[in-house]
CSV table of C-alpha atoms (C1' of nucleotides) in Angstrom, one decimal:
chain,number,residue,atom,x,y,z
A,1368,MET,CA,-91.9,90.8,145.7
A,1369,MET,CA,-91.2,90.1,142.1
A,1370,SER,CA,-87.7,89.3,141.1
A,1371,ILE,CA,-86.1,90.3,137.9
A,1372,THR,CA,-86.5,86.9,136.4
A,1373,ASP,CA,-90.1,86.8,137.4
A,1374,ILE,CA,-90.7,89.9,135.4
A,1375,LEU,CA,-88.6,88.8,132.4
A,1376,TYR,CA,-89.9,85.3,132.1
A,1377,ASN,CA,-92.5,84.9,129.4
A,1378,GLY,CA,-95.1,82.9,131.3
A,1379,SER,CA,-97.0,81.4,128.4
A,1380,MET,CA,-94.6,79.1,126.6
A,1381,SER,CA,-96.6,77.0,124.3
A,1382,ARG,CA,-95.2,73.5,124.2
A,1383,TRP,CA,-95.0,73.0,120.5
A,1384,GLN,CA,-93.0,74.9,118.0
A,1385,SER,CA,-91.4,76.4,121.0
A,1386,ASP,CA,-89.8,79.6,119.6
A,1387,ALA,CA,-90.9,80.7,116.2
A,1388,GLN,CA,-90.9,84.2,117.7
A,1389,GLN,CA,-87.3,84.0,118.8
A,1390,ARG,CA,-86.1,82.5,115.6
A,1391,LEU,CA,-87.9,85.2,113.6
A,1392,ALA,CA,-86.4,87.9,115.7
A,1393,GLN,CA,-82.9,86.5,115.4
A,1394,ALA,CA,-83.2,86.1,111.7
A,1395,ALA,CA,-84.5,89.6,111.4
A,1396,LEU,CA,-81.7,91.2,113.3
A,1397,THR,CA,-79.1,89.2,111.3
A,1398,LEU,CA,-80.6,90.2,107.9
A,1399,TYR,CA,-81.1,93.8,109.0
A,1400,LEU,CA,-77.4,93.9,109.8
A,1401,GLU,CA,-76.4,92.3,106.6
A,1402,ARG,CA,-78.6,93.9,104.0
A,1403,GLY,CA,-80.0,96.8,105.9
A,1404,PHE,CA,-83.5,97.2,107.1
A,1405,GLU,CA,-85.2,98.6,104.0
A,1406,ARG,CA,-83.5,96.1,101.7
A,1407,THR,CA,-84.7,93.1,103.6
A,1408,THR,CA,-88.3,91.9,103.0
A,1409,VAL,CA,-90.5,90.3,105.5
A,1410,ALA,CA,-90.9,87.3,103.2
A,1411,GLU,CA,-87.1,86.8,103.3
A,1412,ILE,CA,-87.0,86.9,107.1
A,1413,ALA,CA,-89.8,84.3,107.3
A,1414,ALA,CA,-88.2,82.1,104.6
A,1415,HIS,CA,-84.9,82.1,106.5
A,1416,VAL,CA,-86.6,80.2,109.4
A,1417,GLY,CA,-88.8,78.1,107.2
A,1418,LEU,CA,-92.0,80.2,107.8
A,1419,THR,CA,-94.3,82.4,105.8
A,1420,GLU,CA,-94.7,86.2,105.7
A,1421,ARG,CA,-98.2,85.7,107.1
A,1422,THR,CA,-96.8,83.9,110.1
A,1423,PHE,CA,-94.3,86.7,110.8
A,1424,PHE,CA,-97.2,89.1,111.1
A,1425,ARG,CA,-99.0,86.9,113.5
A,1426,HIS,CA,-96.0,87.2,115.8
A,1427,PHE,CA,-95.1,90.8,115.2
A,1428,SER,CA,-97.5,93.6,114.4
A,1429,ASP,CA,-94.9,95.2,112.3
A,1430,LYS,CA,-91.6,94.8,110.4
A,1431,ARG,CA,-90.1,97.2,113.0
A,1432,GLU,CA,-91.6,95.6,116.1
A,1433,VAL,CA,-89.4,92.5,115.7
A,1434,LEU,CA,-86.6,94.5,117.3
A,1435,PHE,CA,-88.5,95.9,120.2
A,1436,GLY,CA,-89.8,92.8,122.0
A,1437,SER,CA,-87.8,93.5,125.1
A,1438,SER,CA,-89.1,97.0,125.7
A,1439,ASN,CA,-92.2,95.8,127.5
A,1440,GLN,CA,-90.0,93.8,129.9
A,1441,LEU,CA,-87.8,96.8,130.3
A,1442,GLN,CA,-90.8,99.0,131.2
A,1443,ALA,CA,-92.1,96.5,133.7
A,1444,LEU,CA,-88.7,96.4,135.4
A,1445,VAL,CA,-88.4,100.1,135.7
A,1446,VAL,CA,-91.9,100.7,136.9
A,1447,SER,CA,-91.7,97.9,139.4
A,1448,ALA,CA,-88.4,99.3,140.8
A,1449,ILE,CA,-89.9,102.8,141.1
A,1450,MET,CA,-93.0,101.6,143.0
A,1451,GLN,CA,-90.7,99.8,145.4
A,1452,ALA,CA,-88.4,102.8,146.0
A,1453,HIS,CA,-88.2,104.1,149.6
A,1454,LYS,CA,-91.3,106.2,150.5
A,1455,SER,CA,-89.2,109.2,151.3
A,1456,ALA,CA,-87.5,109.2,148.0
A,1457,THR,CA,-88.0,112.4,145.9
A,1458,PRO,CA,-89.5,111.9,142.4
A,1459,ILE,CA,-86.1,112.1,140.7
A,1460,GLN,CA,-84.6,109.7,143.2
A,1461,ALA,CA,-87.4,107.2,142.5
A,1462,VAL,CA,-86.7,107.5,138.8
A,1463,ALA,CA,-83.0,107.0,139.5
A,1464,VAL,CA,-83.8,103.8,141.4
A,1465,GLY,CA,-85.8,102.7,138.4
A,1466,LEU,CA,-83.1,103.4,135.9
A,1467,GLU,CA,-80.4,101.8,138.0
A,1468,VAL,CA,-81.8,98.3,137.9
A,1469,LEU,CA,-81.5,98.4,134.1
A,1470,GLY,CA,-77.8,98.0,134.5
A,1471,GLU,CA,-78.5,94.3,135.3
A,1472,LEU,CA,-80.6,94.0,132.2
A,1473,PHE,CA,-78.1,95.3,129.7
A,1474,ALA,CA,-74.9,93.9,131.1
A,1475,PRO,CA,-75.6,90.3,129.9
A,1476,ARG,CA,-76.9,91.4,126.6
A,1477,LEU,CA,-74.2,94.0,125.7
A,1478,GLU,CA,-73.2,92.6,122.3
A,1479,TRP,CA,-76.8,92.1,121.3
A,1480,SER,CA,-77.6,95.6,122.4
A,1481,ARG,CA,-74.8,97.0,120.3
A,1482,GLN,CA,-75.9,95.1,117.1
A,1483,ARG,CA,-79.5,96.1,117.6
A,1484,GLN,CA,-78.5,99.7,118.2
A,1485,ALA,CA,-76.3,99.7,115.1
A,1486,VAL,CA,-79.3,98.7,113.0
A,1487,ILE,CA,-81.6,101.3,114.6
A,1488,ASN,CA,-79.0,104.1,114.2
A,1489,GLN,CA,-78.9,103.4,110.5
A,1490,THR,CA,-82.7,103.4,110.0
A,1491,PRO,CA,-84.9,106.4,110.5
A,1492,GLU,CA,-88.0,104.2,110.6
A,1493,LEU,CA,-86.5,102.3,113.5
A,1494,GLN,CA,-85.4,105.4,115.3
A,1495,ALA,CA,-89.0,106.6,115.2
A,1496,ARG,CA,-90.2,103.3,116.7
A,1497,GLU,CA,-87.5,103.6,119.4
A,1498,LEU,CA,-88.7,107.1,120.2
A,1499,THR,CA,-92.3,105.9,120.6
A,1500,LYS,CA,-91.1,103.1,123.0
A,1501,PHE,CA,-89.3,105.8,125.0
A,1502,ASN,CA,-92.4,107.8,125.1
A,1503,SER,CA,-94.4,104.9,126.3
A,1504,LEU,CA,-91.8,104.2,128.9
A,1505,ALA,CA,-92.1,107.8,130.0
A,1506,HIS,CA,-95.9,107.4,130.4
A,1507,GLY,CA,-95.4,104.3,132.4
A,1508,ILE,CA,-92.9,106.0,134.7
A,1509,ALA,CA,-95.2,109.0,135.1
A,1510,GLU,CA,-98.0,106.8,136.1
A,1511,ALA,CA,-95.9,105.0,138.6
A,1512,LEU,CA,-94.8,108.3,140.1
A,1513,GLN,CA,-98.4,109.4,140.4
A,1514,GLN,CA,-99.2,106.3,142.3
A,1515,ARG,CA,-96.5,107.4,144.7
A,1516,GLY,CA,-98.7,110.5,145.3
A,1517,ILE,CA,-96.8,112.9,143.0
A,1518,ASN,CA,-98.9,115.4,141.0
A,1519,GLU,CA,-99.2,114.9,137.3
A,1520,PHE,CA,-97.2,117.8,136.2
A,1521,THR,CA,-94.2,116.9,138.4
A,1522,ALA,CA,-94.6,113.2,137.5
A,1523,SER,CA,-94.5,113.6,133.8
A,1524,LEU,CA,-91.7,116.1,133.8
A,1525,SER,CA,-89.7,113.8,136.1
A,1526,ALA,CA,-90.4,110.8,133.9
A,1527,GLU,CA,-89.3,112.6,130.7
A,1528,ILE,CA,-86.2,113.8,132.4
A,1529,GLY,CA,-85.6,110.2,133.3
A,1530,ILE,CA,-85.9,109.2,129.7
A,1531,VAL,CA,-83.4,111.9,128.7
A,1532,ILE,CA,-81.0,110.6,131.2
A,1533,PHE,CA,-81.6,107.0,130.3
A,1534,ARG,CA,-80.8,107.7,126.7
A,1535,ALA,CA,-77.6,109.5,127.6
A,1536,VAL,CA,-76.5,106.7,129.9
A,1537,PHE,CA,-77.4,104.0,127.4
A,1538,GLU,CA,-75.6,105.6,124.6
A,1539,ARG,CA,-72.4,106.0,126.6
A,1540,TYR,CA,-72.7,102.6,128.2
A,1541,ILE,CA,-72.9,100.9,124.8
A,1542,ASN,CA,-69.9,102.8,123.4
A,1543,PRO,CA,-67.1,100.3,122.9
A,1544,SER,CA,-64.6,102.7,124.5
A,1545,ASN,CA,-66.6,103.0,127.7
A,1546,GLN,CA,-65.1,101.7,130.9
A,1547,LYS,CA,-67.5,103.0,133.4
A,1548,SER,CA,-70.3,101.1,135.1
A,1549,TRP,CA,-74.0,101.7,134.4
A,1550,THR,CA,-74.5,103.1,137.9
A,1551,HIS,CA,-71.5,105.4,137.5
A,1552,LEU,CA,-72.7,106.8,134.2
A,1553,LEU,CA,-76.2,107.2,135.7
A,1554,GLU,CA,-74.9,109.3,138.6
A,1555,GLU,CA,-72.8,111.4,136.3
A,1556,SER,CA,-75.7,112.2,134.0
A,1557,LEU,CA,-78.1,113.0,136.9
A,1558,GLU,CA,-75.5,115.3,138.4
A,1559,GLN,CA,-75.0,116.9,135.0
A,1560,VAL,CA,-78.7,117.7,134.6
A,1561,LYS,CA,-78.8,119.1,138.0
A,1562,THR,CA,-75.9,121.4,137.3
A,1563,ILE,CA,-77.5,122.4,134.0
A,1564,MET,CA,-80.7,123.4,135.7
A,1565,ALA,CA,-78.8,125.3,138.4
A,1566,GLY,CA,-77.6,127.5,135.5
A,1567,LEU,CA,-81.1,129.0,135.5
A,1568,ASN,CA,-80.0,131.2,138.4
A,1569,ASN,CA,-77.3,133.0,136.5
A,1570,ARG,CA,-77.9,136.7,136.4
A,1571,LEU,CA,-78.1,138.0,132.8
A,1572,PRO,CA,-77.3,141.5,131.5
A,1573,ASP,CA,-80.9,141.2,130.3
A,1574,VAL,CA,-81.6,139.6,127.0
A,1575,VAL,CA,-84.5,137.4,128.0
A,1576,GLY,CA,-86.0,140.1,130.1
A,1577,ALA,CA,-85.8,142.6,127.2
A,1578,LYS,CA,-88.5,140.7,125.3
A,1579,ARG,CA,-90.5,140.0,128.4
A,1580,ARG,CA,-90.9,143.7,129.2
A,1581,ARG,CA,-92.2,144.7,125.8
B,1092,MET,CA,-79.9,140.2,111.9
B,1093,MET,CA,-82.8,138.0,110.6
B,1094,SER,CA,-86.3,138.8,111.6
B,1095,ILE,CA,-88.9,136.2,112.3
B,1096,THR,CA,-90.6,136.8,109.0
B,1097,ASP,CA,-87.3,136.5,107.2
B,1098,ILE,CA,-86.9,133.0,108.6
B,1099,LEU,CA,-90.4,132.0,108.0
B,1100,TYR,CA,-90.6,133.2,104.5
B,1101,ASN,CA,-90.2,130.6,101.9
B,1102,GLY,CA,-87.9,132.4,99.4
B,1103,SER,CA,-88.4,130.3,96.3
B,1104,MET,CA,-92.0,130.8,95.4
B,1105,SER,CA,-92.5,129.5,91.9
B,1106,ARG,CA,-94.8,131.7,90.1
B,1107,TRP,CA,-97.2,129.2,88.6
B,1108,GLN,CA,-99.6,127.0,90.4
B,1109,SER,CA,-98.4,128.9,93.4
B,1110,ASP,CA,-99.7,126.8,96.2
B,1111,ALA,CA,-100.4,123.2,95.4
B,1112,GLN,CA,-98.4,122.4,98.5
B,1113,GLN,CA,-100.6,124.6,100.8
B,1114,ARG,CA,-103.8,123.4,99.3
B,1115,LEU,CA,-102.8,119.7,99.7
B,1116,ALA,CA,-101.8,120.4,103.3
B,1117,GLN,CA,-105.0,122.1,104.1
B,1118,ALA,CA,-107.1,119.4,102.4
B,1119,ALA,CA,-105.1,116.7,104.3
B,1120,LEU,CA,-105.7,118.3,107.7
B,1121,THR,CA,-109.4,118.7,106.9
B,1122,LEU,CA,-109.8,115.1,105.8
B,1123,TYR,CA,-107.7,113.7,108.7
B,1124,LEU,CA,-110.0,115.6,111.0
B,1125,GLU,CA,-113.2,114.3,109.4
B,1126,ARG,CA,-112.4,110.7,108.5
B,1127,GLY,CA,-109.4,110.1,110.6
B,1128,PHE,CA,-105.8,109.7,109.3
B,1129,GLU,CA,-105.9,106.0,108.5
B,1130,ARG,CA,-109.3,106.1,106.8
B,1131,THR,CA,-108.3,108.8,104.4
B,1132,THR,CA,-106.3,107.8,101.3
B,1133,VAL,CA,-103.6,109.9,99.7
B,1134,ALA,CA,-105.6,109.7,96.4
B,1135,GLU,CA,-108.6,111.3,98.2
B,1136,ILE,CA,-106.5,114.2,99.5
B,1137,ALA,CA,-105.1,114.8,96.0
B,1138,ALA,CA,-108.5,114.5,94.3
B,1139,HIS,CA,-110.0,117.1,96.7
B,1140,VAL,CA,-107.7,119.8,95.3
B,1141,GLY,CA,-107.8,118.5,91.7
B,1142,LEU,CA,-104.5,116.7,91.7
B,1143,THR,CA,-103.1,113.3,91.6
B,1144,GLU,CA,-101.6,110.9,94.2
B,1145,ARG,CA,-98.3,111.1,92.4
B,1146,THR,CA,-98.2,114.9,92.7
B,1147,PHE,CA,-98.9,114.6,96.4
B,1148,PHE,CA,-95.8,112.6,96.8
B,1149,ARG,CA,-93.8,115.1,94.8
B,1150,HIS,CA,-94.7,117.7,97.4
B,1151,PHE,CA,-94.5,115.5,100.5
B,1152,SER,CA,-92.2,112.6,101.1
B,1153,ASP,CA,-95.0,110.9,103.0
B,1154,LYS,CA,-98.6,110.8,104.0
B,1155,ARG,CA,-97.5,112.0,107.5
B,1156,GLU,CA,-95.1,114.7,106.5
B,1157,VAL,CA,-98.0,116.8,105.2
B,1158,LEU,CA,-98.7,117.9,108.8
B,1159,PHE,CA,-95.1,118.7,109.6
B,1160,GLY,CA,-94.1,121.3,107.1
B,1161,SER,CA,-93.7,124.0,109.6
B,1162,SER,CA,-91.3,122.2,111.9
B,1163,ASN,CA,-88.3,123.2,109.8
B,1164,GLN,CA,-89.2,126.8,110.2
B,1165,LEU,CA,-89.7,126.2,113.9
B,1166,GLN,CA,-86.3,124.7,114.2
B,1167,ALA,CA,-84.7,127.6,112.3
B,1168,LEU,CA,-86.3,130.0,114.6
B,1169,VAL,CA,-85.2,128.4,117.8
B,1170,VAL,CA,-81.7,127.8,116.6
B,1171,SER,CA,-81.3,131.4,115.4
B,1172,ALA,CA,-82.6,132.7,118.8
B,1173,ILE,CA,-80.2,130.5,120.7
B,1174,MET,CA,-77.2,131.6,118.7
B,1175,GLN,CA,-78.1,135.3,119.3
B,1176,ALA,CA,-78.6,134.8,123.0
B,1177,HIS,CA,-76.3,136.9,125.3
B,1178,LYS,CA,-72.8,135.5,125.5
B,1179,SER,CA,-72.9,135.1,129.2
B,1180,ALA,CA,-76.1,133.1,129.2
B,1181,THR,CA,-75.8,129.6,130.6
B,1182,PRO,CA,-76.8,126.7,128.4
B,1183,ILE,CA,-80.2,126.4,129.9
B,1184,GLN,CA,-80.7,130.1,129.6
B,1185,ALA,CA,-79.8,130.0,125.9
B,1186,VAL,CA,-82.3,127.2,125.4
B,1187,ALA,CA,-84.9,129.2,127.3
B,1188,VAL,CA,-84.4,132.2,125.0
B,1189,GLY,CA,-84.8,129.9,122.0
B,1190,LEU,CA,-88.0,128.5,123.3
B,1191,GLU,CA,-89.4,131.8,124.3
B,1192,VAL,CA,-89.6,133.2,120.8
B,1193,LEU,CA,-91.8,130.3,119.8
B,1194,GLY,CA,-94.6,132.1,121.6
B,1195,GLU,CA,-94.8,134.5,118.7
B,1196,LEU,CA,-95.1,131.6,116.3
B,1197,PHE,CA,-98.0,129.8,117.9
B,1198,ALA,CA,-100.1,132.7,119.1
B,1199,PRO,CA,-101.4,133.6,115.6
B,1200,ARG,CA,-101.9,129.9,114.7
B,1201,LEU,CA,-103.6,128.7,117.8
B,1202,GLU,CA,-106.7,127.2,116.3
B,1203,TRP,CA,-104.7,125.5,113.6
B,1204,SER,CA,-102.3,124.1,116.1
B,1205,ARG,CA,-105.2,122.7,118.1
B,1206,GLN,CA,-106.7,121.0,115.1
B,1207,ARG,CA,-103.4,119.6,114.0
B,1208,GLN,CA,-102.6,118.3,117.5
B,1209,ALA,CA,-106.0,116.7,117.8
B,1210,VAL,CA,-105.3,114.7,114.7
B,1211,ILE,CA,-101.8,113.8,115.9
B,1212,ASN,CA,-103.1,112.7,119.3
B,1213,GLN,CA,-105.5,110.3,117.7
B,1214,THR,CA,-102.9,108.7,115.5
B,1215,PRO,CA,-99.9,106.7,116.7
B,1216,GLU,CA,-98.2,107.0,113.3
B,1217,LEU,CA,-98.3,110.7,113.5
B,1218,GLN,CA,-97.2,110.7,117.1
B,1219,ALA,CA,-94.1,108.8,116.0
B,1220,ARG,CA,-93.4,111.4,113.3
B,1221,GLU,CA,-93.8,114.1,115.9
B,1222,LEU,CA,-91.3,112.5,118.1
B,1223,THR,CA,-88.7,112.3,115.3
B,1224,LYS,CA,-89.3,116.0,114.7
B,1225,PHE,CA,-88.6,116.8,118.3
B,1226,ASN,CA,-85.6,114.6,118.2
B,1227,SER,CA,-84.3,116.5,115.2
B,1228,LEU,CA,-85.0,119.7,116.9
B,1229,ALA,CA,-83.0,118.5,119.9
B,1230,HIS,CA,-80.1,117.8,117.6
B,1231,GLY,CA,-80.3,121.3,116.1
B,1232,ILE,CA,-80.4,122.9,119.5
B,1233,ALA,CA,-77.5,120.8,120.7
B,1234,GLU,CA,-75.5,121.9,117.7
B,1235,ALA,CA,-76.3,125.5,118.3
B,1236,LEU,CA,-75.1,125.2,121.9
B,1237,GLN,CA,-71.9,123.6,120.8
B,1238,GLN,CA,-71.2,126.5,118.6
B,1239,ARG,CA,-71.5,128.6,121.7
B,1240,GLY,CA,-68.6,126.7,123.0
B,1241,ILE,CA,-70.5,124.2,125.2
B,1242,ASN,CA,-69.2,120.6,125.3
B,1243,GLU,CA,-71.2,117.9,123.6
B,1244,PHE,CA,-72.5,116.2,126.7
B,1245,THR,CA,-73.8,119.3,128.3
B,1246,ALA,CA,-75.1,120.5,125.0
B,1247,SER,CA,-77.2,117.5,124.1
B,1248,LEU,CA,-78.5,117.1,127.7
B,1249,SER,CA,-79.5,120.8,127.7
B,1250,ALA,CA,-81.1,120.4,124.3
B,1251,GLU,CA,-83.2,117.4,125.3
B,1252,ILE,CA,-84.3,119.0,128.5
B,1253,GLY,CA,-85.3,121.9,126.3
B,1254,ILE,CA,-87.5,119.6,124.3
B,1255,VAL,CA,-89.1,118.1,127.4
B,1256,ILE,CA,-89.9,121.6,128.6
B,1257,PHE,CA,-91.2,122.7,125.2
B,1258,ARG,CA,-93.5,119.7,125.0
B,1259,ALA,CA,-94.9,120.5,128.5
B,1260,VAL,CA,-95.3,124.2,127.7
B,1261,PHE,CA,-97.0,123.5,124.4
B,1262,GLU,CA,-99.4,121.0,125.7
B,1263,ARG,CA,-100.6,123.4,128.4
B,1264,TYR,CA,-100.6,126.4,126.1
B,1265,ILE,CA,-102.8,124.6,123.6
B,1266,ASN,CA,-105.2,123.5,126.3
B,1267,PRO,CA,-108.5,125.4,125.8
B,1268,SER,CA,-108.8,126.2,129.5
B,1269,ASN,CA,-105.4,127.8,129.6
B,1270,GLN,CA,-105.1,131.5,130.5
B,1271,LYS,CA,-101.4,131.9,131.0
B,1272,SER,CA,-99.0,133.3,128.5
B,1273,TRP,CA,-96.4,131.2,126.6
B,1274,THR,CA,-93.6,132.9,128.5
B,1275,HIS,CA,-95.3,132.4,131.9
B,1276,LEU,CA,-95.8,128.7,131.2
B,1277,LEU,CA,-92.2,128.4,130.1
B,1278,GLU,CA,-90.9,130.0,133.3
B,1279,GLU,CA,-93.1,127.7,135.4
B,1280,SER,CA,-91.8,124.6,133.6
B,1281,LEU,CA,-88.2,125.6,133.8
B,1282,GLU,CA,-88.6,126.3,137.5
B,1283,GLN,CA,-90.3,123.0,138.0
B,1284,VAL,CA,-87.5,121.0,136.4
B,1285,LYS,CA,-85.0,122.9,138.4
B,1286,THR,CA,-86.9,122.0,141.6
B,1287,ILE,CA,-87.2,118.4,140.5
B,1288,MET,CA,-83.4,118.1,140.0
B,1289,ALA,CA,-82.8,119.7,143.3
B,1290,GLY,CA,-84.6,116.7,144.8
B,1291,LEU,CA,-81.4,114.7,144.0
B,1292,ASN,CA,-79.9,116.1,147.2
B,1293,ASN,CA,-82.5,114.5,149.5
B,1294,ARG,CA,-80.9,112.2,152.0
B,1295,LEU,CA,-82.3,108.7,151.8
B,1296,PRO,CA,-82.5,106.1,154.5
B,1297,ASP,CA,-80.6,104.1,152.0
B,1298,VAL,CA,-82.4,102.3,149.2
B,1299,VAL,CA,-80.4,103.4,146.3
B,1300,GLY,CA,-77.2,103.0,148.2
B,1301,ALA,CA,-78.1,99.5,149.3
B,1302,LYS,CA,-77.8,98.1,145.9
B,1303,ARG,CA,-74.7,100.1,145.0
B,1304,ARG,CA,-72.8,98.6,147.9
B,1305,ARG,CA,-73.6,95.0,147.2
C,1372,DA,C1',-93.7,135.5,66.3
C,1373,DG,C1',-91.3,131.1,66.7
C,1374,DC,C1',-88.8,127.7,69.1
C,1375,DA,C1',-86.3,125.4,72.7
C,1376,DT,C1',-86.3,124.9,77.7
C,1377,DT,C1',-87.9,124.0,82.1
C,1378,DG,C1',-90.8,122.8,85.9
C,1379,DA,C1',-95.2,121.1,87.5
C,1380,DT,C1',-98.2,117.6,86.6
C,1381,DG,C1',-100.3,113.2,84.7
C,1382,DT,C1',-100.1,108.1,83.5
C,1383,DC,C1',-98.8,103.5,84.2
C,1384,DA,C1',-96.8,99.6,86.0
C,1385,DG,C1',-94.7,97.7,89.8
C,1386,DT,C1',-93.0,96.5,94.8
C,1387,DC,C1',-93.9,95.7,99.4
C,1388,DA,C1',-96.1,96.1,104.0
C,1389,DC,C1',-100.0,94.6,106.0
C,1390,DT,C1',-105.0,92.4,106.5
C,1391,DG,C1',-109.1,89.3,106.2
C,1392,DA,C1',-111.1,84.9,105.1
C,1393,DC,C1',-110.6,80.4,104.8
C,1394,DA,C1',-108.1,75.9,104.7
C,1395,DT,C1',-104.8,72.4,106.8
C,1396,DA,C1',-102.4,69.8,110.0
C,1397,DG,C1',-100.5,68.2,114.5
C,1398,DC,C1',-101.3,67.5,119.1
C,1399,DA,C1',-104.4,66.9,123.3
C,1400,DA,C1',-108.2,65.4,126.0
C,1401,DG,C1',-112.3,62.9,126.3
D,1175,DC,C1',-111.2,57.9,117.2
D,1176,DT,C1',-113.4,62.0,117.4
D,1177,DT,C1',-113.5,66.7,118.8
D,1178,DG,C1',-111.2,70.9,119.5
D,1179,DC,C1',-107.5,74.1,119.8
D,1180,DT,C1',-103.5,76.3,117.9
D,1181,DA,C1',-99.8,77.4,114.9
D,1182,DT,C1',-99.3,77.7,110.3
D,1183,DG,C1',-100.3,78.1,105.2
D,1184,DT,C1',-102.8,80.0,101.0
D,1185,DC,C1',-104.9,83.6,98.5
D,1186,DA,C1',-106.7,87.7,97.2
D,1187,DG,C1',-106.8,92.4,98.1
D,1188,DT,C1',-105.8,97.4,99.7
D,1189,DG,C1',-103.0,101.2,100.0
D,1190,DA,C1',-98.5,103.6,100.5
D,1191,DC,C1',-94.7,104.7,97.8
D,1192,DT,C1',-91.4,104.7,93.4
D,1193,DG,C1',-89.4,104.9,88.7
D,1194,DA,C1',-89.9,105.8,83.9
D,1195,DC,C1',-91.9,108.2,80.5
D,1196,DA,C1',-95.3,111.6,78.5
D,1197,DT,C1',-97.7,116.1,78.5
D,1198,DC,C1',-98.4,120.8,78.7
D,1199,DA,C1',-98.0,125.6,79.8
D,1200,DA,C1',-95.2,129.5,80.8
D,1201,DT,C1',-90.5,131.3,80.0
D,1202,DG,C1',-86.8,133.1,77.7
D,1203,DC,C1',-84.0,133.4,73.8
D,1204,DT,C1',-83.6,134.5,68.9
DNA sequence: AGCATTGATGTCAGTCACTGACATAGCAAG
DNA sequence: CTTGCTATGTCAGTGACTGACATCAATGCT
């Protein structure tokens, strides 16, 4: 069974020039915070660590991607947890198990996560990239659920609900005034979504039905 | 009370050169379908309707945005319907009402919607833009729900669940093999999400709990 | 009719993200 | 010491997007 560190560890550490990648990512975050994303040029980032624009693009496909290196690891973690969830777990329970393990991922990097999120929240281009990462994560989760024998429709709906919940939990977890644990916030959000959907049963004096009957 | 056509009608029609915008959008979709998004240049699109690259950018902020002109109207429609939903409707019912009216929007434009979606599905850049539109729509819905007196947490969760459901419905509605009505697909998806969330109650032989107790 | 105004468009020069082709240099293994 | 691999540099180029300024036709006012 893979441990968290197994999954997180980047196996292929080339011996020279150990961490151009890391240094570029750090410099990028710093500059994005100082000058803003749009007002910092890739050449600047590279120069700040003694490298060239061209080298930056050999490490990151994109000016945006430099902030999203960890999302692959995140996805691997969630998927792995979901596949190991108890066989009798329902789809939403499996997703919950997958999301719960992320608490251990963010706890140590709280301050970094806040800075990163501050930049993203100021930059539409980065928000768009974040959304595509979430979308990719949803697909990964849906796939994992299908391997648990769940049909595609249920799997993708469950996965996307998982993302909705993840985003809600993360936003509140990151908030400086938050006191609650990751797991606690997760349970609250799950419960809230369940409650919301139970609201489907409410009898209406017919407004929806009115159109349907036409 | 505003009608659909009231909302959709673009009030400020300048009399000259009435539809450079429309013609650019049409040419763009056509070219994106033929050559693919990345292999068509903005200059080409403009040239195809006898205009200049610079003029394109006066009508659309972006090479992508040319495919998303109708999303503002869509958002206005949904929001308007939600605000007019019966007072006793639960949050998810209000959202359902909002989504239902979209059936009338897509039915007449089915073929166009399919072509547009075909291009988007082939182009990551456009998928990202689509996700930001959905995100914006979610914010609009959440705001509308808050104006109905719903707290922010419930409102934004309901709104994002609404988006998840919308995407599921739309994807199936667009599918050439689909026979079901928009409303029918909507009801199915709502019911499915409710069922999924009900799966939270399943008693587990403890896998989730195991970690929590540690 | 004549003239000033306004809004849509054109022209031009420039910035910056990103790419392909080719060159260099350090370290490793034989 | 030579051969090879890999990270990096250099350079030229494309295409999205912007700002500044010019043009031109339709409008409205006199």
